[in-house]
């Protein structure tokens, strides 16, 4: 009996590992249209909302989806990094990644969130 229970436990743990390894880490690629006053982020997964908070900022600022998985923000003033990102995963919930986009970001750079969905 004990060996059957141990076998079932091992199978359950293995199944969880397989399911967990199928998740995709969310990444943010800085788009070519980004500059000191604009930020364009391209995500590798479907996301419903994206907001950023500048260094020292109190409020989250929403980015607009301009095309599939591409989010943009245009500002009158210079943007101050590093940027924290808050996003809503489709069929998921809100996630926050602090200081994921550095102050000295460059177009074409990709930053990992550390969050799997």
Coordinates of N, CA and C in Angstrom, one line a residue:
X1 N 0.8 -1.2 0.0 CA 0.0 0.0 0.0 C 0.8 1.3 0.0
X2 N 1.9 1.3 0.8 CA 2.7 2.5 0.9 C 3.4 2.8 -0.4
X3 N 3.8 1.7 -1.1 CA 4.5 2.0 -2.4 C 3.5 2.5 -3.4
X4 N 2.3 2.1 -3.4 CA 1.3 2.7 -4.3 C 1.0 4.2 -4.0
X5 N 1.0 4.5 -2.8 CA 0.8 5.9 -2.4 C 2.0 6.8 -2.8
X6 N 3.2 6.2 -2.6 CA 4.4 6.9 -3.0 C 4.5 7.1 -4.5
X7 N 4.0 6.1 -5.2 CA 4.0 6.2 -6.7 C 3.1 7.3 -7.1
X8 N 1.9 7.3 -6.5 CA 0.9 8.4 -6.9 C 1.4 9.8 -6.6
X9 N 2.1 9.9 -5.4 CA 2.6 11.2 -5.1 C 3.7 11.6 -6.1
X10 N 4.6 10.7 -6.5 CA 5.6 11.0 -7.5 C 5.0 11.4 -8.8
X11 N 4.0 10.7 -9.2 CA 3.3 11.1 -10.5 C 2.7 12.4 -10.4
X12 N 2.1 12.8 -9.3 CA 1.4 14.1 -9.1 C 2.5 15.2 -9.1
X13 N 3.6 15.0 -8.5 CA 4.7 16.0 -8.4 C 5.3 16.1 -9.8
X14 N 5.5 15.1 -10.6 CA 6.0 15.1 -11.9 C 5.0 15.9 -12.8
X15 N 3.7 15.7 -12.7 CA 2.7 16.4 -13.5 C 2.8 17.9 -13.2
X16 N 2.9 18.3 -11.9 CA 3.0 19.7 -11.6 C 4.3 20.3 -12.2
X17 N 5.4 19.6 -12.2 CA 6.6 20.1 -12.8 C 6.4 20.3 -14.3
X18 N 5.8 19.4 -15.0 CA 5.5 19.5 -16.4 C 4.7 20.7 -16.7
X19 N 3.6 20.8 -16.0 CA 2.7 22.0 -16.2 C 3.4 23.3 -15.9
X20 N 4.1 23.4 -14.8 CA 4.9 24.6 -14.5 C 5.9 24.9 -15.5
X21 N 6.5 24.0 -16.2 CA 7.6 24.3 -17.1 C 7.0 24.7 -18.5
X22 N 5.7 24.6 -18.7 CA 5.0 25.0 -19.9 C 4.7 26.5 -19.9
X23 N 4.9 27.2 -18.7 CA 4.6 28.6 -18.6 C 5.6 29.4 -19.4
X24 N 5.2 30.6 -19.8 CA 6.1 31.5 -20.6 C 6.4 32.7 -19.7
X25 N 7.7 33.1 -19.7 CA 8.1 34.3 -18.9 C 7.7 35.5 -19.8
X26 N 7.1 36.5 -19.1 CA 6.7 37.7 -19.8 C 7.9 38.6 -20.0
X27 N 8.1 39.0 -21.2 CA 9.2 39.9 -21.5 C 8.7 41.2 -22.1
X28 N 9.4 42.3 -21.9 CA 9.1 43.6 -22.5 C 10.3 44.0 -23.4
X29 N 10.0 44.2 -24.7 CA 11.0 44.7 -25.6 C 10.7 46.1 -25.9
X30 N 11.7 47.0 -25.8 CA 11.6 48.4 -26.0 C 11.5 48.6 -27.5
X31 N 10.4 49.2 -28.0 CA 10.2 49.4 -29.4 C 11.1 50.5 -30.0
X32 N 11.2 50.4 -31.4 CA 12.0 51.4 -32.1 C 11.5 52.8 -32.0
X33 N 10.2 53.0 -31.6 CA 9.7 54.4 -31.5 C 9.9 55.0 -30.1
X34 N 10.7 54.4 -29.3 CA 11.0 54.9 -28.0 C 12.1 55.9 -28.0
X35 N 11.9 56.9 -27.1 CA 12.9 58.0 -26.9 C 12.8 58.6 -25.5
X36 N 13.4 59.7 -25.3 CA 13.3 60.3 -23.9 C 11.9 60.7 -23.5
X37 N 11.0 61.0 -24.5 CA 9.7 61.4 -24.2 C 8.6 60.4 -24.7
X38 N 9.0 59.2 -25.1 CA 8.0 58.2 -25.5 C 8.6 56.8 -25.2
X39 N 7.7 56.0 -24.9 CA 8.1 54.6 -24.6 C 7.1 53.6 -25.3
X40 N 7.7 52.7 -26.0 CA 6.9 51.7 -26.7 C 7.4 50.3 -26.2
X41 N 6.5 49.5 -25.7 CA 6.8 48.2 -25.2 C 6.1 47.2 -26.0
X42 N 6.8 46.1 -26.4 CA 6.2 45.0 -27.1 C 6.3 43.8 -26.2
X43 N 5.2 43.2 -25.9 CA 5.2 42.0 -25.0 C 5.1 40.7 -25.8
X44 N 5.6 39.7 -25.2 CA 5.7 38.4 -25.9 C 4.4 37.5 -25.7
X45 N 3.5 38.0 -24.8 CA 2.3 37.3 -24.5 C 1.1 38.3 -24.6
X46 N -0.1 37.7 -24.7 CA -1.3 38.6 -24.7 C -1.5 39.2 -23.3
X47 N -1.6 40.5 -23.3 CA -1.8 41.3 -22.1 C -3.0 42.2 -22.3
X48 N -3.8 42.4 -21.3 CA -5.0 43.3 -21.5 C -4.7 44.7 -21.2
X49 N -3.9 45.0 -20.2 CA -3.6 46.4 -19.9 C -2.1 46.5 -19.5
X50 N -1.5 47.7 -19.7 CA -0.1 47.9 -19.3 C 0.0 49.3 -18.7
X51 N 0.6 49.5 -17.6 CA 0.8 50.8 -17.0 C 2.2 50.8 -16.5
X52 N 2.8 52.0 -16.5 CA 4.1 52.2 -15.9 C 4.1 53.3 -14.8
X53 N 5.1 53.1 -13.9 CA 5.3 54.2 -12.9 C 6.8 54.6 -13.1
X54 N 7.0 55.9 -13.2 CA 8.4 56.4 -13.3 C 9.0 56.4 -11.9
X55 N 10.3 56.5 -12.0 CA 11.1 56.6 -10.7 C 10.6 57.8 -9.9
X56 N 10.2 57.5 -8.7 CA 9.7 58.6 -7.8 C 8.3 59.0 -8.0
X57 N 7.7 58.3 -9.0 CA 6.3 58.7 -9.3 C 5.3 58.1 -8.3
X58 N 4.2 58.7 -8.2 CA 3.1 58.2 -7.3 C 2.0 57.5 -8.0
X59 N 1.8 57.8 -9.3 CA 0.7 57.3 -10.0 C 1.2 56.4 -11.1
X60 N 0.3 55.4 -11.5 CA 0.5 54.6 -12.6 C -0.1 55.3 -13.8
X61 N 0.6 55.2 -15.0 CA 0.2 55.8 -16.2 C -0.1 54.7 -17.2
X62 N -1.3 54.7 -17.8 CA -1.7 53.7 -18.7 C -1.0 53.9 -20.1
X63 N -0.5 52.8 -20.7 CA -0.1 52.8 -22.1 C -1.2 52.4 -23.0
X64 N -1.2 52.9 -24.2 CA -2.2 52.6 -25.2 C -1.7 51.5 -26.1
X65 N -2.6 50.5 -26.3 CA -2.3 49.4 -27.2 C -2.4 49.9 -28.7
X66 N -1.3 50.0 -29.4 CA -1.3 50.5 -30.7 C -1.5 49.4 -31.8
X67 N -1.0 48.3 -31.5 CA -1.2 47.1 -32.3 C -1.0 45.9 -31.4
X68 N -1.2 44.7 -31.9 CA -1.2 43.5 -31.1 C 0.1 43.4 -30.3
X69 N 0.0 43.4 -28.9 CA 1.1 43.2 -28.0 C 2.0 44.4 -28.0
X70 N 1.6 45.6 -28.6 CA 2.5 46.7 -28.6 C 1.8 47.9 -27.8
X71 N 2.5 48.4 -26.8 CA 1.9 49.4 -25.9 C 2.8 50.6 -26.0
X72 N 2.1 51.8 -26.0 CA 2.9 53.0 -26.2 C 2.4 54.1 -25.3
X73 N 3.4 55.0 -24.9 CA 3.1 56.2 -24.1 C 3.9 57.4 -24.7
X74 N 3.3 58.5 -24.9 CA 3.9 59.7 -25.4 C 3.7 60.7 -24.3
X75 N 4.8 61.4 -23.9 CA 4.8 62.4 -22.8 C 5.3 63.7 -23.3
X76 N 4.8 64.8 -22.7 CA 5.3 66.1 -22.9 C 6.6 66.3 -22.3
X77 N 6.8 65.8 -21.1 CA 8.0 65.9 -20.4 C 8.9 64.6 -20.5
X78 N 10.2 64.8 -20.2 CA 11.1 63.7 -20.3 C 10.7 62.6 -19.3
X79 N 10.7 61.3 -19.7 CA 10.4 60.2 -18.9 C 11.6 59.9 -18.0
X80 N 11.3 59.5 -16.7 CA 12.4 59.2 -15.7 C 12.3 57.8 -15.3
X81 N 13.3 57.0 -15.7 CA 13.5 55.6 -15.3 C 14.3 55.5 -14.1
X82 N 14.4 54.3 -13.5 CA 13.8 53.1 -14.1 C 12.3 53.0 -13.9
X83 N 11.7 52.2 -14.7 CA 10.2 52.1 -14.8 C 9.7 50.8 -14.2
X84 N 8.7 50.9 -13.3 CA 8.0 49.7 -12.9 C 6.9 49.5 -13.8
X85 N 6.5 48.3 -14.0 CA 5.4 47.9 -15.0 C 4.4 47.1 -14.2
X86 N 3.1 47.5 -14.4 CA 2.0 46.8 -13.9 C 1.1 46.4 -15.1
X87 N 0.8 45.1 -15.2 CA 0.1 44.6 -16.3 C -1.0 43.6 -15.9
X88 N -2.0 43.5 -16.8 CA -3.1 42.6 -16.5 C -3.0 41.5 -17.6
X89 N -2.8 40.3 -17.1 CA -2.7 39.1 -17.9 C -4.1 38.7 -18.3
X90 N -4.3 38.4 -19.6 CA -5.6 37.9 -20.1 C -6.0 36.7 -19.3
X91 N -7.2 36.6 -18.8 CA -7.7 35.5 -18.0 C -6.8 35.2 -16.7
X92 N -6.1 36.3 -16.3 CA -5.3 36.1 -15.1 C -5.6 37.2 -14.1
X93 N -4.6 37.9 -13.7 CA -4.8 39.0 -12.8 C -3.6 40.0 -13.0
X94 N -3.6 41.1 -12.1 CA -2.6 42.1 -12.2 C -1.3 41.6 -11.7
X95 N -0.2 41.9 -12.4 CA 1.2 41.6 -11.9 C 2.0 42.9 -11.9
X96 N 2.9 43.0 -11.0 CA 3.8 44.2 -10.9 C 5.2 43.8 -10.9
X97 N 6.0 44.5 -11.7 CA 7.4 44.2 -11.8 C 8.1 45.5 -11.5
X98 N 8.8 45.6 -10.4 CA 9.5 46.9 -10.1 C 10.8 47.1 -10.8
X99 N 11.0 48.3 -11.3 CA 12.3 48.7 -12.0 C 12.7 47.7 -13.1
X100 N 11.8 47.2 -13.9 CA 12.1 46.3 -14.9 C 12.8 46.9 -16.1
X101 N 12.4 48.2 -16.5 CA 13.0 48.9 -17.6 C 13.9 49.9 -17.0
X102 N 15.2 49.8 -17.3 CA 16.2 50.8 -16.7 C 16.1 52.2 -17.3
X103 N 16.7 53.1 -16.5 CA 16.7 54.5 -17.0 C 17.4 54.6 -18.3
X104 N 18.4 53.9 -18.6 CA 19.2 54.0 -19.8 C 18.7 53.0 -20.8
X105 N 17.4 52.8 -21.0 CA 16.9 51.8 -21.9 C 17.3 52.2 -23.4
X106 N 17.4 51.2 -24.2 CA 17.7 51.4 -25.6 C 16.7 50.7 -26.5
X107 N 16.3 51.2 -27.6 CA 15.4 50.6 -28.5 C 15.9 49.2 -28.9
X108 N 15.1 48.2 -28.9 CA 15.5 46.9 -29.3 C 15.9 46.0 -28.1
X109 N 16.1 46.6 -27.0 CA 16.5 45.8 -25.8 C 15.3 45.1 -25.2
X110 N 15.5 43.9 -24.7 CA 14.4 43.1 -24.1 C 14.7 42.8 -22.7
X111 N 13.7 43.0 -21.8 CA 13.8 42.9 -20.4 C 12.9 41.8 -19.9
X112 N 13.4 40.9 -19.1 CA 12.6 39.8 -18.5 C 11.9 40.3 -17.2
X113 N 10.7 39.8 -17.1 CA 9.9 40.2 -15.9 C 10.1 39.3 -14.7
X114 N 10.5 38.1 -15.0 CA 10.6 37.1 -13.9 C 9.3 36.5 -13.5
X115 N 8.2 36.8 -14.3 CA 6.9 36.3 -14.1 C 6.5 35.4 -15.2
X116 N 6.1 34.2 -14.9 CA 5.6 33.2 -15.9 C 4.1 33.2 -15.9
X117 N 3.5 33.2 -17.1 CA 2.1 33.1 -17.3 C 1.7 31.9 -18.1

